[in-house]
PDB file of C-alpha atoms in Angstrom:
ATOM      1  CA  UNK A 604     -35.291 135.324 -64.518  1.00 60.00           C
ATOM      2  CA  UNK A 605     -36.729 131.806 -64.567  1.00 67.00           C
ATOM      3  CA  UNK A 606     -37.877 130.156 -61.131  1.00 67.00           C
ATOM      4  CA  UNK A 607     -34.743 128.031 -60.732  1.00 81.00           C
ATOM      5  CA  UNK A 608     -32.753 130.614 -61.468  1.00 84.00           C
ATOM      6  CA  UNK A 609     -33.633 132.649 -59.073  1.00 84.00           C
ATOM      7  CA  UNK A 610     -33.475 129.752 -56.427  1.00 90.00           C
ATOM      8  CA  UNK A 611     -30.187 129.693 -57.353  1.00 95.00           C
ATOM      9  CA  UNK A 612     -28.821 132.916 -56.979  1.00 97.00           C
ATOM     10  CA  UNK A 613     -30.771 133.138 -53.825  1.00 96.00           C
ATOM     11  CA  UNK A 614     -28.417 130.283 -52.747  1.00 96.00           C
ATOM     12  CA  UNK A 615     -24.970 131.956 -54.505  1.00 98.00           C
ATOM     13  CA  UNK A 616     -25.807 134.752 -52.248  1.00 98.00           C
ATOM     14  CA  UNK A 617     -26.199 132.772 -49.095  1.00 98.00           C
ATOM     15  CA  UNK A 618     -23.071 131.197 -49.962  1.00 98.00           C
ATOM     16  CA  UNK A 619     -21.149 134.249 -50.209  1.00 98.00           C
ATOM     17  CA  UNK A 620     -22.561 135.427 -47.372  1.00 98.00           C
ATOM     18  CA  UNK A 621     -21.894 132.586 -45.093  1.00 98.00           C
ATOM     19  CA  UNK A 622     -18.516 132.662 -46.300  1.00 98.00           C
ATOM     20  CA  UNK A 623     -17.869 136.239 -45.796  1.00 98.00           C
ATOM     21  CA  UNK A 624     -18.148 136.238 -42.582  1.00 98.00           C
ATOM     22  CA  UNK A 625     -16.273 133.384 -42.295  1.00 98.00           C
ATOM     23  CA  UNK A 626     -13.397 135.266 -43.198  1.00 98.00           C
ATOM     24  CA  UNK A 627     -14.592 138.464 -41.787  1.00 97.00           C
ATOM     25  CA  UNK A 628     -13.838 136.072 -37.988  1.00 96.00           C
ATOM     26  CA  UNK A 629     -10.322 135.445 -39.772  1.00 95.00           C
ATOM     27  CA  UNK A 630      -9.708 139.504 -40.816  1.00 96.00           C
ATOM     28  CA  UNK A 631      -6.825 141.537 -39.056  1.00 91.00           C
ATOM     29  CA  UNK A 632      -7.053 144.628 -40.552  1.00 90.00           C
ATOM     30  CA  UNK A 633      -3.840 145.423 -38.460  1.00 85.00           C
ATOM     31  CA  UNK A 634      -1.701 141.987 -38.955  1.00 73.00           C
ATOM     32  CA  UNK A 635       2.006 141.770 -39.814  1.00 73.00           C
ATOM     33  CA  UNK A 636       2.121 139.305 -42.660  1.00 78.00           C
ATOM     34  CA  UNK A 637       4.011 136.641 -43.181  1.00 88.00           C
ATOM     35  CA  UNK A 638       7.733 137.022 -44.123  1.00 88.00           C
ATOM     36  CA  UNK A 639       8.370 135.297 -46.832  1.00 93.00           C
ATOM     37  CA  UNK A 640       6.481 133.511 -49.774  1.00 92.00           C
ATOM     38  CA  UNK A 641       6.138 130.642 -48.665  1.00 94.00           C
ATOM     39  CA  UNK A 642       4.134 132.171 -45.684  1.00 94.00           C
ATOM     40  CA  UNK A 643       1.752 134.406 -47.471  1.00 93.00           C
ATOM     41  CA  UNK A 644       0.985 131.286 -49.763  1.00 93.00           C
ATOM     42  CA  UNK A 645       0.039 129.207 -46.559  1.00 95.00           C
ATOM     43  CA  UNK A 646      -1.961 132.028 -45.607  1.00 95.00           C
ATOM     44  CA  UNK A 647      -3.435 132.156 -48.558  1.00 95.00           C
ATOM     45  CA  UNK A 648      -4.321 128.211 -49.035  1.00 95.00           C
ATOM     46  CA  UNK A 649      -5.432 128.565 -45.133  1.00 96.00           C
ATOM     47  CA  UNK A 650      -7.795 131.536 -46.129  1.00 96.00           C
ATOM     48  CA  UNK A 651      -9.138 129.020 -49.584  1.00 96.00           C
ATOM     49  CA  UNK A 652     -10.106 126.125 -46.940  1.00 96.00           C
ATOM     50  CA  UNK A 653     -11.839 128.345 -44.449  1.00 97.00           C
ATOM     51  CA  UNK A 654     -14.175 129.758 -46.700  1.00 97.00           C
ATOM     52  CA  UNK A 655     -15.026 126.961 -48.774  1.00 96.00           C
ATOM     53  CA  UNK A 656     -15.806 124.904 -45.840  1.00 96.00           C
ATOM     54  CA  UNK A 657     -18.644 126.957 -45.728  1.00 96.00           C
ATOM     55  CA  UNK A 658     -19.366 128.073 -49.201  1.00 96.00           C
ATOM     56  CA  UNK A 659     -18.854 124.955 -51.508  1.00 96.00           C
ATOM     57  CA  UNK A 660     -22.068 122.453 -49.270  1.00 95.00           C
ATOM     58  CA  UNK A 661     -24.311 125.531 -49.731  1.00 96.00           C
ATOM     59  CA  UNK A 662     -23.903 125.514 -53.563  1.00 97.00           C
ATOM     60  CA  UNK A 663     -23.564 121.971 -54.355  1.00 96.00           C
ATOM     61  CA  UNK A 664     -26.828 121.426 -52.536  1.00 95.00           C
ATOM     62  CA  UNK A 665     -28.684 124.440 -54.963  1.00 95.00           C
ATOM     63  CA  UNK A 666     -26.832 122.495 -57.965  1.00 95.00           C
ATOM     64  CA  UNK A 667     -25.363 118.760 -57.446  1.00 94.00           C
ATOM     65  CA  UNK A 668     -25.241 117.696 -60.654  1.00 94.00           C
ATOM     66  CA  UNK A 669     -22.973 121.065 -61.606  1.00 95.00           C
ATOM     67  CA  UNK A 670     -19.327 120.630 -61.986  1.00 95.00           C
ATOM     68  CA  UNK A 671     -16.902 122.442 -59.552  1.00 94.00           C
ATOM     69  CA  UNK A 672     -13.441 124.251 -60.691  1.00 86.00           C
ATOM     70  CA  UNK A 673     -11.010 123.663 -58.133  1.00 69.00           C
ATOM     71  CA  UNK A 674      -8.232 126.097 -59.372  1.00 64.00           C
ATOM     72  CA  UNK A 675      -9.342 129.744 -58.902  1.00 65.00           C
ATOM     73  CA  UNK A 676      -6.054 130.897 -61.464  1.00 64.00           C
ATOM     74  CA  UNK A 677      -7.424 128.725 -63.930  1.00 75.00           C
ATOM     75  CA  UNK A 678      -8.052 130.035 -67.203  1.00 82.00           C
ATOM     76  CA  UNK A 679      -9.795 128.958 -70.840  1.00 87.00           C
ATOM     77  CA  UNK A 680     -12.964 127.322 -71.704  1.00 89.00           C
ATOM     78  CA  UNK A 681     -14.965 124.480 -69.782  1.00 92.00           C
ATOM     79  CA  UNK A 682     -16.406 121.233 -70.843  1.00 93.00           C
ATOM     80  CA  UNK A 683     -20.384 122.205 -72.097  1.00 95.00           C
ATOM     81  CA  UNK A 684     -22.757 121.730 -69.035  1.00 96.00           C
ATOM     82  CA  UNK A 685     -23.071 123.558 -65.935  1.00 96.00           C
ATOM     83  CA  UNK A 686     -20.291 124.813 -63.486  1.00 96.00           C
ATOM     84  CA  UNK A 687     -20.032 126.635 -60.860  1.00 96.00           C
ATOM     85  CA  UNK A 688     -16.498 129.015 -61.046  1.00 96.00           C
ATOM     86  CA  UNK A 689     -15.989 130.439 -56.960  1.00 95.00           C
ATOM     87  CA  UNK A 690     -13.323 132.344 -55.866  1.00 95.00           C
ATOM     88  CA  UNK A 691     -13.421 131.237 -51.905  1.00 96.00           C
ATOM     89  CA  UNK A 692     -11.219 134.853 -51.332  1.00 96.00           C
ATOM     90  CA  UNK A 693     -10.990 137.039 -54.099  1.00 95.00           C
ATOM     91  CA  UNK A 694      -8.239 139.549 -53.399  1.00 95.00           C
ATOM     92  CA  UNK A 695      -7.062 136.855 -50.620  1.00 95.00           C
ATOM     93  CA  UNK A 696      -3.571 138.376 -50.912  1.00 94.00           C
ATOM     94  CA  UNK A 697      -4.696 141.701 -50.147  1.00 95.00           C
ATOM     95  CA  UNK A 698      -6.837 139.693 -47.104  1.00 96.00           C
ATOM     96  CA  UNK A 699      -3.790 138.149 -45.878  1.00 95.00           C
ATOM     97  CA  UNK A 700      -1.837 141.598 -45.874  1.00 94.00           C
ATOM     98  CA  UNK A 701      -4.512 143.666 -43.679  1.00 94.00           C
ATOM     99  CA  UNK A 702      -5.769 145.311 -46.871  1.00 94.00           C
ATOM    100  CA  UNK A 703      -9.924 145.631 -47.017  1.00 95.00           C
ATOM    101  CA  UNK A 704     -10.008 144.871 -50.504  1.00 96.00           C
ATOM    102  CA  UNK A 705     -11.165 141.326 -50.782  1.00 97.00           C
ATOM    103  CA  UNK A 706     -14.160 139.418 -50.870  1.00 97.00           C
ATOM    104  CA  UNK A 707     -16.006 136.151 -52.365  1.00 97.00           C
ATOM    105  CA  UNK A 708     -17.590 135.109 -55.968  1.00 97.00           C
ATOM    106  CA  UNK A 709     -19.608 132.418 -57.028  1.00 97.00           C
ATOM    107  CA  UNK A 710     -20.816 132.101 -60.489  1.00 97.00           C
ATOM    108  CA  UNK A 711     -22.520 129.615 -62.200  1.00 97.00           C
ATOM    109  CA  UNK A 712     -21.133 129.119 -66.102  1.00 96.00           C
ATOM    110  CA  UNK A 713     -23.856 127.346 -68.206  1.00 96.00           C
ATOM    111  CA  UNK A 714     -22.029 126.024 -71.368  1.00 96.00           C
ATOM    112  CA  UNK A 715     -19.335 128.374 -70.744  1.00 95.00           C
ATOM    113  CA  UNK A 716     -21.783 131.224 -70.635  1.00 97.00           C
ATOM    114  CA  UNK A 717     -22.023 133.083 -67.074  1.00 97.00           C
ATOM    115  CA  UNK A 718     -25.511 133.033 -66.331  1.00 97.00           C
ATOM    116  CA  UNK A 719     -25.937 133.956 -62.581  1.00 98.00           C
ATOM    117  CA  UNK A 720     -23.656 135.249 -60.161  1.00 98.00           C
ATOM    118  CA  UNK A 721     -23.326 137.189 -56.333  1.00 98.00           C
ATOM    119  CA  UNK A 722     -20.517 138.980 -55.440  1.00 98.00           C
ATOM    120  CA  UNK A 723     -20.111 139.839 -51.456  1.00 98.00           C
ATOM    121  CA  UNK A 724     -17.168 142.728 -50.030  1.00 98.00           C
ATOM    122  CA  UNK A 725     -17.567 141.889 -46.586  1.00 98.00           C
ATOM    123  CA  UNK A 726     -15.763 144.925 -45.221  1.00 97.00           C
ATOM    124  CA  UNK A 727     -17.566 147.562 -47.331  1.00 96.00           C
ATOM    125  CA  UNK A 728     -20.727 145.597 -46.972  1.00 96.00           C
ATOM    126  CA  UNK A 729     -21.431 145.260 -50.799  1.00 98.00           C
ATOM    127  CA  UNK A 730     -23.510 142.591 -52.480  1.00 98.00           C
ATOM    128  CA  UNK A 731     -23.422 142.423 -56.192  1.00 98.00           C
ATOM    129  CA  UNK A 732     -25.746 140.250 -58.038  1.00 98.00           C
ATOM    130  CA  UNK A 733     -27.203 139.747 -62.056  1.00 98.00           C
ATOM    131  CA  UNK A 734     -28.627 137.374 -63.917  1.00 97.00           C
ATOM    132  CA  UNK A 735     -28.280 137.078 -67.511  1.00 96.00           C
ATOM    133  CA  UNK A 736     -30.633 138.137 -69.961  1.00 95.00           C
ATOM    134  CA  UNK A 737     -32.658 140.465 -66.604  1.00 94.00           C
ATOM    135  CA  UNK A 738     -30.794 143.743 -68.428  1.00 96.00           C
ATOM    136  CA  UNK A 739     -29.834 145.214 -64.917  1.00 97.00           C
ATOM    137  CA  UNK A 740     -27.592 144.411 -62.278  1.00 98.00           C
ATOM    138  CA  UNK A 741     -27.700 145.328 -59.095  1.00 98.00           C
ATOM    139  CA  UNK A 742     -25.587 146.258 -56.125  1.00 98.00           C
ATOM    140  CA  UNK A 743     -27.352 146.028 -52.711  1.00 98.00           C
ATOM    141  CA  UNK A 744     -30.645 145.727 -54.132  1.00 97.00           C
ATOM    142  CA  UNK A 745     -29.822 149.194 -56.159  1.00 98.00           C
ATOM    143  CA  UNK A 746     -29.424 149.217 -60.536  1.00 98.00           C
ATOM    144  CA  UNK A 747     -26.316 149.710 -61.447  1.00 98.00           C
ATOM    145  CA  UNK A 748     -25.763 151.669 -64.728  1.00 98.00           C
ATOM    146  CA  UNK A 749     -22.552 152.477 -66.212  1.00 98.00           C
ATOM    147  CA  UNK A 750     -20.897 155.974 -66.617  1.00 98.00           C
ATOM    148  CA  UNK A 751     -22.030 158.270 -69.364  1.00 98.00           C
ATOM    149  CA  UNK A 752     -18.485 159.041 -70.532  1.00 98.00           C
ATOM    150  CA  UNK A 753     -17.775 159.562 -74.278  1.00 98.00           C
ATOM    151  CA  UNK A 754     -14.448 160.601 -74.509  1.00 98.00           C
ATOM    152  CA  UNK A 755     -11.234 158.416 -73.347  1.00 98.00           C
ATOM    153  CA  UNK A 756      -9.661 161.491 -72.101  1.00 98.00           C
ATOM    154  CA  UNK A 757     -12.045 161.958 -69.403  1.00 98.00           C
ATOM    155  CA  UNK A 758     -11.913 158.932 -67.960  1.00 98.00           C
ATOM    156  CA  UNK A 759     -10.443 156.757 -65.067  1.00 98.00           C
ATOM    157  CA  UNK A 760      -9.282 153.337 -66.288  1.00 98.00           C
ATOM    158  CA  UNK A 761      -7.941 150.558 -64.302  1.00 98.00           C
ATOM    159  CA  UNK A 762      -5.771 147.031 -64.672  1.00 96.00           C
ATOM    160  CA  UNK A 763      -4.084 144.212 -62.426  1.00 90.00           C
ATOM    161  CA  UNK A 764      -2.189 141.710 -62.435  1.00 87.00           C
ATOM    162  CA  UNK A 765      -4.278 138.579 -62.751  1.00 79.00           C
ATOM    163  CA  UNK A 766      -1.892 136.195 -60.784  1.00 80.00           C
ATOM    164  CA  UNK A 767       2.294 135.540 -59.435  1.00 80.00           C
ATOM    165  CA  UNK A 768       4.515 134.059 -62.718  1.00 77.00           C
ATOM    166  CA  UNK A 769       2.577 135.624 -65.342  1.00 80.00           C
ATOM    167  CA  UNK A 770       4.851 135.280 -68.257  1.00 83.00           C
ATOM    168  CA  UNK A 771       7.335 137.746 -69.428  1.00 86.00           C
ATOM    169  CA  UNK A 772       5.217 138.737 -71.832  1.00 86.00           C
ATOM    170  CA  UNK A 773       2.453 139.244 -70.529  1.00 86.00           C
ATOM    171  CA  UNK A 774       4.315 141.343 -67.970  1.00 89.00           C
ATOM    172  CA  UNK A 775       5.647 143.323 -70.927  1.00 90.00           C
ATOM    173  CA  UNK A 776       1.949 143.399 -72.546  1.00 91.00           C
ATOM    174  CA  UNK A 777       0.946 145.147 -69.239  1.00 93.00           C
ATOM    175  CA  UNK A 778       3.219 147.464 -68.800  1.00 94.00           C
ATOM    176  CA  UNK A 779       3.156 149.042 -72.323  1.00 95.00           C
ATOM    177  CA  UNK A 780      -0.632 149.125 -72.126  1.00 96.00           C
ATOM    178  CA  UNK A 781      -0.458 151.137 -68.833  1.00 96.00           C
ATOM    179  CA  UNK A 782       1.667 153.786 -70.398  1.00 96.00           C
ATOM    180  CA  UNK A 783      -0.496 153.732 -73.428  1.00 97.00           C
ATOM    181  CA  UNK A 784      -3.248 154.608 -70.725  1.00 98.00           C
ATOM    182  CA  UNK A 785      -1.547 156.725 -69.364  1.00 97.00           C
ATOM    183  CA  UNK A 786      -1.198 158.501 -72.595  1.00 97.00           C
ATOM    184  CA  UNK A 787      -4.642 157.993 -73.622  1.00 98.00           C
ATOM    185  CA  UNK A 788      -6.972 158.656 -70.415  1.00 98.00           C
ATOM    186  CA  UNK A 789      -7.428 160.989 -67.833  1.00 98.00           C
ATOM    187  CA  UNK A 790      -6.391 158.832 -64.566  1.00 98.00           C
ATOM    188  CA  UNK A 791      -4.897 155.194 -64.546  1.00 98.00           C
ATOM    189  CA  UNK A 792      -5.024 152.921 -61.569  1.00 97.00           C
ATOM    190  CA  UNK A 793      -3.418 149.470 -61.221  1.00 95.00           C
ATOM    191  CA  UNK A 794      -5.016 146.827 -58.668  1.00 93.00           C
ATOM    192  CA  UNK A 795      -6.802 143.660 -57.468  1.00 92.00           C
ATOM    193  CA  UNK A 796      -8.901 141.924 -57.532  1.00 95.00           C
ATOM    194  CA  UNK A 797     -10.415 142.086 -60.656  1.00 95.00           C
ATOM    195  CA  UNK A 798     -14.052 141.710 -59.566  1.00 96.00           C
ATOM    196  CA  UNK A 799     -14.069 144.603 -57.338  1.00 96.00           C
ATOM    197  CA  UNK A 800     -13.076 146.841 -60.511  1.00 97.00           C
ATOM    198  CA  UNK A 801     -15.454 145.244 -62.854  1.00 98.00           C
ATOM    199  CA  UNK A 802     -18.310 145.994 -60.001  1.00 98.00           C
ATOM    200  CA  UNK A 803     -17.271 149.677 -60.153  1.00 98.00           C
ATOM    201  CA  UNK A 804     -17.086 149.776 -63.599  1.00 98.00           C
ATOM    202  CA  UNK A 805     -21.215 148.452 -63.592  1.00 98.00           C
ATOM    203  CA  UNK A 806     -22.004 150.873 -61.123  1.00 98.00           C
ATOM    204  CA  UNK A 807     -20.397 153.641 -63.084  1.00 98.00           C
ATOM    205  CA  UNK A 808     -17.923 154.876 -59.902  1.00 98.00           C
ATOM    206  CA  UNK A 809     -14.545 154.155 -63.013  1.00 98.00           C
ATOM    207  CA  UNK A 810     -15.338 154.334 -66.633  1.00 98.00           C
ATOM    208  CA  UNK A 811     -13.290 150.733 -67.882  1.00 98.00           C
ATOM    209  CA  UNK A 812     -11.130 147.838 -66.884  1.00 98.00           C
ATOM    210  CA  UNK A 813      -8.809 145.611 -69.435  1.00 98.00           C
ATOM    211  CA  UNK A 814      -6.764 142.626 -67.967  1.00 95.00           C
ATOM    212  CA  UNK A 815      -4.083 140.788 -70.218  1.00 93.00           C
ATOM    213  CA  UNK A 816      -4.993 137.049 -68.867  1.00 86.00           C
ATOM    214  CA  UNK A 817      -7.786 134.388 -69.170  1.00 83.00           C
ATOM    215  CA  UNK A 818      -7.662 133.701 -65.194  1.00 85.00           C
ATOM    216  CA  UNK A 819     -11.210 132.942 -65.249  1.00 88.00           C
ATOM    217  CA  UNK A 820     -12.651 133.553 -61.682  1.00 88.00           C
ATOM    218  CA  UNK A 821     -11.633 136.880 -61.618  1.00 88.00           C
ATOM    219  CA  UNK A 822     -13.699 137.752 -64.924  1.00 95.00           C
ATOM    220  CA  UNK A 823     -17.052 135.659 -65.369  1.00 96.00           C
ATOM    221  CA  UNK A 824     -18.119 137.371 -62.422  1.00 97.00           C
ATOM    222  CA  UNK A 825     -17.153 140.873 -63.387  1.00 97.00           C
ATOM    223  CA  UNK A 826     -18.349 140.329 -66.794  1.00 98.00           C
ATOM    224  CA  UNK A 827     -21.780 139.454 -66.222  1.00 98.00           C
ATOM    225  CA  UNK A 828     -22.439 142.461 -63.885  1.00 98.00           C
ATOM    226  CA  UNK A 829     -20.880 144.667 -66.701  1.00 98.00           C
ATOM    227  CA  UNK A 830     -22.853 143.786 -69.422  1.00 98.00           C
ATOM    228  CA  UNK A 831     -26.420 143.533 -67.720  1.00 98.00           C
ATOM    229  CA  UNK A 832     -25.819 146.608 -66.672  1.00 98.00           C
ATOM    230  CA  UNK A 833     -25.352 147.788 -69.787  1.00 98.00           C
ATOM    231  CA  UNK A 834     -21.763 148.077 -69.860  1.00 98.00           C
ATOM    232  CA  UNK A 835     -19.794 146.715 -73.291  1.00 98.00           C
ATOM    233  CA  UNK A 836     -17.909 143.140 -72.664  1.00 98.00           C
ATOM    234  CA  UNK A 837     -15.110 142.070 -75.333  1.00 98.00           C
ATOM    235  CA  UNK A 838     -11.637 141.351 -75.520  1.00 96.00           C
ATOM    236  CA  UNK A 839      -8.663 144.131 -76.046  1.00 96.00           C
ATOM    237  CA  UNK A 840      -9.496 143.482 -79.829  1.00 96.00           C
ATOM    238  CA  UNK A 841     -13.176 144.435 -79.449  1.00 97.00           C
ATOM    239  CA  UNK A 842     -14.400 140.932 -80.444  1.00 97.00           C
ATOM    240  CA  UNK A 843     -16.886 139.234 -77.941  1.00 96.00           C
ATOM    241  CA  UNK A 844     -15.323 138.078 -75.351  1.00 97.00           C
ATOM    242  CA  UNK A 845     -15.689 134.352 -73.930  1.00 96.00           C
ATOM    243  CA  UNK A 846     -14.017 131.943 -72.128  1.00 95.00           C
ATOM    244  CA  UNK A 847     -11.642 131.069 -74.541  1.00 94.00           C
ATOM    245  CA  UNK A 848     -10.799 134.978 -75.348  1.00 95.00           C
ATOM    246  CA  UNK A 849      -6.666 135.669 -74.217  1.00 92.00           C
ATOM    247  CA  UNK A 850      -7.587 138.544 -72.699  1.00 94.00           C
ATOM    248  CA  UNK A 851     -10.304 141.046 -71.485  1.00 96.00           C
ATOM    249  CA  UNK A 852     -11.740 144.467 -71.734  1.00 98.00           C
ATOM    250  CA  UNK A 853     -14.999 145.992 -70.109  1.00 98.00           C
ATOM    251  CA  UNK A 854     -16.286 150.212 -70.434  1.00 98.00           C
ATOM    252  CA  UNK A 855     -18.689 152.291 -70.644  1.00 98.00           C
ATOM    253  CA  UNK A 856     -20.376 152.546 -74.185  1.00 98.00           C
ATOM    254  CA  UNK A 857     -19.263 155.719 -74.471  1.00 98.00           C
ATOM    255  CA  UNK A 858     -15.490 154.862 -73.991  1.00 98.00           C
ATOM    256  CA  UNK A 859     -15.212 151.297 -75.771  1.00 98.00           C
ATOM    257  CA  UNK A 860     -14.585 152.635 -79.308  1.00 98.00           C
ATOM    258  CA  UNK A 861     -11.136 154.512 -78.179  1.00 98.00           C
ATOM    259  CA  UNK A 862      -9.757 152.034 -75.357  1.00 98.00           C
ATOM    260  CA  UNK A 863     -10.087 149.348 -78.172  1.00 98.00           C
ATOM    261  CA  UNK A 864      -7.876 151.547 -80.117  1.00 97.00           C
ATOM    262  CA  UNK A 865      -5.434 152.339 -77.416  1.00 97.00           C
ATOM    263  CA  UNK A 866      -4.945 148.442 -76.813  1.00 96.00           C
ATOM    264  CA  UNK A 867      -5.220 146.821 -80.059  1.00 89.00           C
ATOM    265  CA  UNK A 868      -2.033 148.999 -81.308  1.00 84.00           C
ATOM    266  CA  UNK A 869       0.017 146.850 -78.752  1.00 82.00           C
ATOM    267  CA  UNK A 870      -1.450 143.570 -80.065  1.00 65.00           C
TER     268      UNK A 870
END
């Protein structure tokens, strides 16, 4: 890790910090949510603004000349140069609905390559971080390494929906590769946000994680910590994933070979 970088991710880290416990003052683990949609999306837009109030001056004072994406459900390739991609609540639905599962990314993408990121879960006290090109990612300060699992049929899988109004066919995409899962591998779970699966799957806690979307501030993230710790990174195709890559699959080593197989038949 060069000098700047690390300057860098020291600040991505004391952005998602700050911002965690931002929202931490804002957490109800025992609120009644809103009662419609239109609620839950003003919660929601309410729960963006907080956080990046506090996130977004930290990082564009480690990196002014980097470009900012303002849409978290954004998805495809960037212009070349340097950007960083921050969800201000990732998992802010599950936030707004009393649910512990949510917390806050910021990534910088160097010519649409991730090349730093920190991940905070301010409820379960988790702080992911990697670097590219380090070959280890780490989760509190501890390597992460993923499972040792070499057969499909022992292992726990999981998906999610990437975001509301997916298409119809991506809807129908999902749910045939869920009960080709559930064929396939020993457990299947379905949840968000995608980050928080992609973290287990580095740490080696659930064995792989495909997603049929592009959203790209649920993945950079998740992908980076995946592959330096020495996870496998491509789409449901096995080719390398990018930016530009439809959709998105991350395992163990041992795994990759079959879940490719499982989820390039519904291609």
């Amino acid at each position: 890790m060069s000098r700047s970088d690390g300057a860098l991710l020291a600040a991505a880290v004391s952005a998602v910090r700050a911002a965690g416990a931002r929202m931490l003052e804002r957490f109800e683990p025992l609120t009644r949510t809103p009662t419609d949609r239109d609620g839950v999306v003003k919660a929601i837009l309410e729960n963006d603004r907080a956080s990046l109030a506090v996130g977004r001056e930290l990082l564009e004072a480690a990196r002014p000349d980097a470009g900012w994406v303002e849409d978290e459900l954004e998805g495809g390739a960037l212009p070349s140069g340097e950007f960083w991609v921050v969800d201000p609540v990732e998992g802010n639905v599950n936030h707004v609905h009393g649910l512990t599962e949510w917390g806050i990314s910021a990534t910088l993408v160097r010519d649409n390559v991730p090349v730093l990121t920190a991940v905070h879960e301010p409820v379960a006290g988790h702080l992911y971080t990697a670097v590219r090109g380090a070959g280890v990612a780490y989760v509190n300060g501890v390597p992460m390494r993923p499972s040792a699992k070499t057969e499909l049929k022992a292992a726990i899988v999981t998906t999610g929906q990437a975001k509301p109004g997916e298409t119809g066919e991506t809807h129908r995409r999902i749910g045939q590769s869920v009960t080709a899962m559930l064929n396939a591998a020993l457990v299947v779970r379905m949840t968000v946000p995608a980050t928080f699966q992609l973290g287990l799957v580095a740490a080696g806690h659930i064995d792989g994680f495909w997603q049929h979307s592009d959203v790209r501030s649920g993945l950079v993230a998740g992908a980076l910590l995946v592959a330096e710790a020495g996870g496998v990174v491509t789409d449901t195709r096995g080719k390398p994933w990018t930016l530009a890559s439809e959709d998105f699959l991350a395992c163990a080593p041992g795994i990759h070979r079959e879940a490719v197989e499982v989820l390039r038949a519904l291609a």
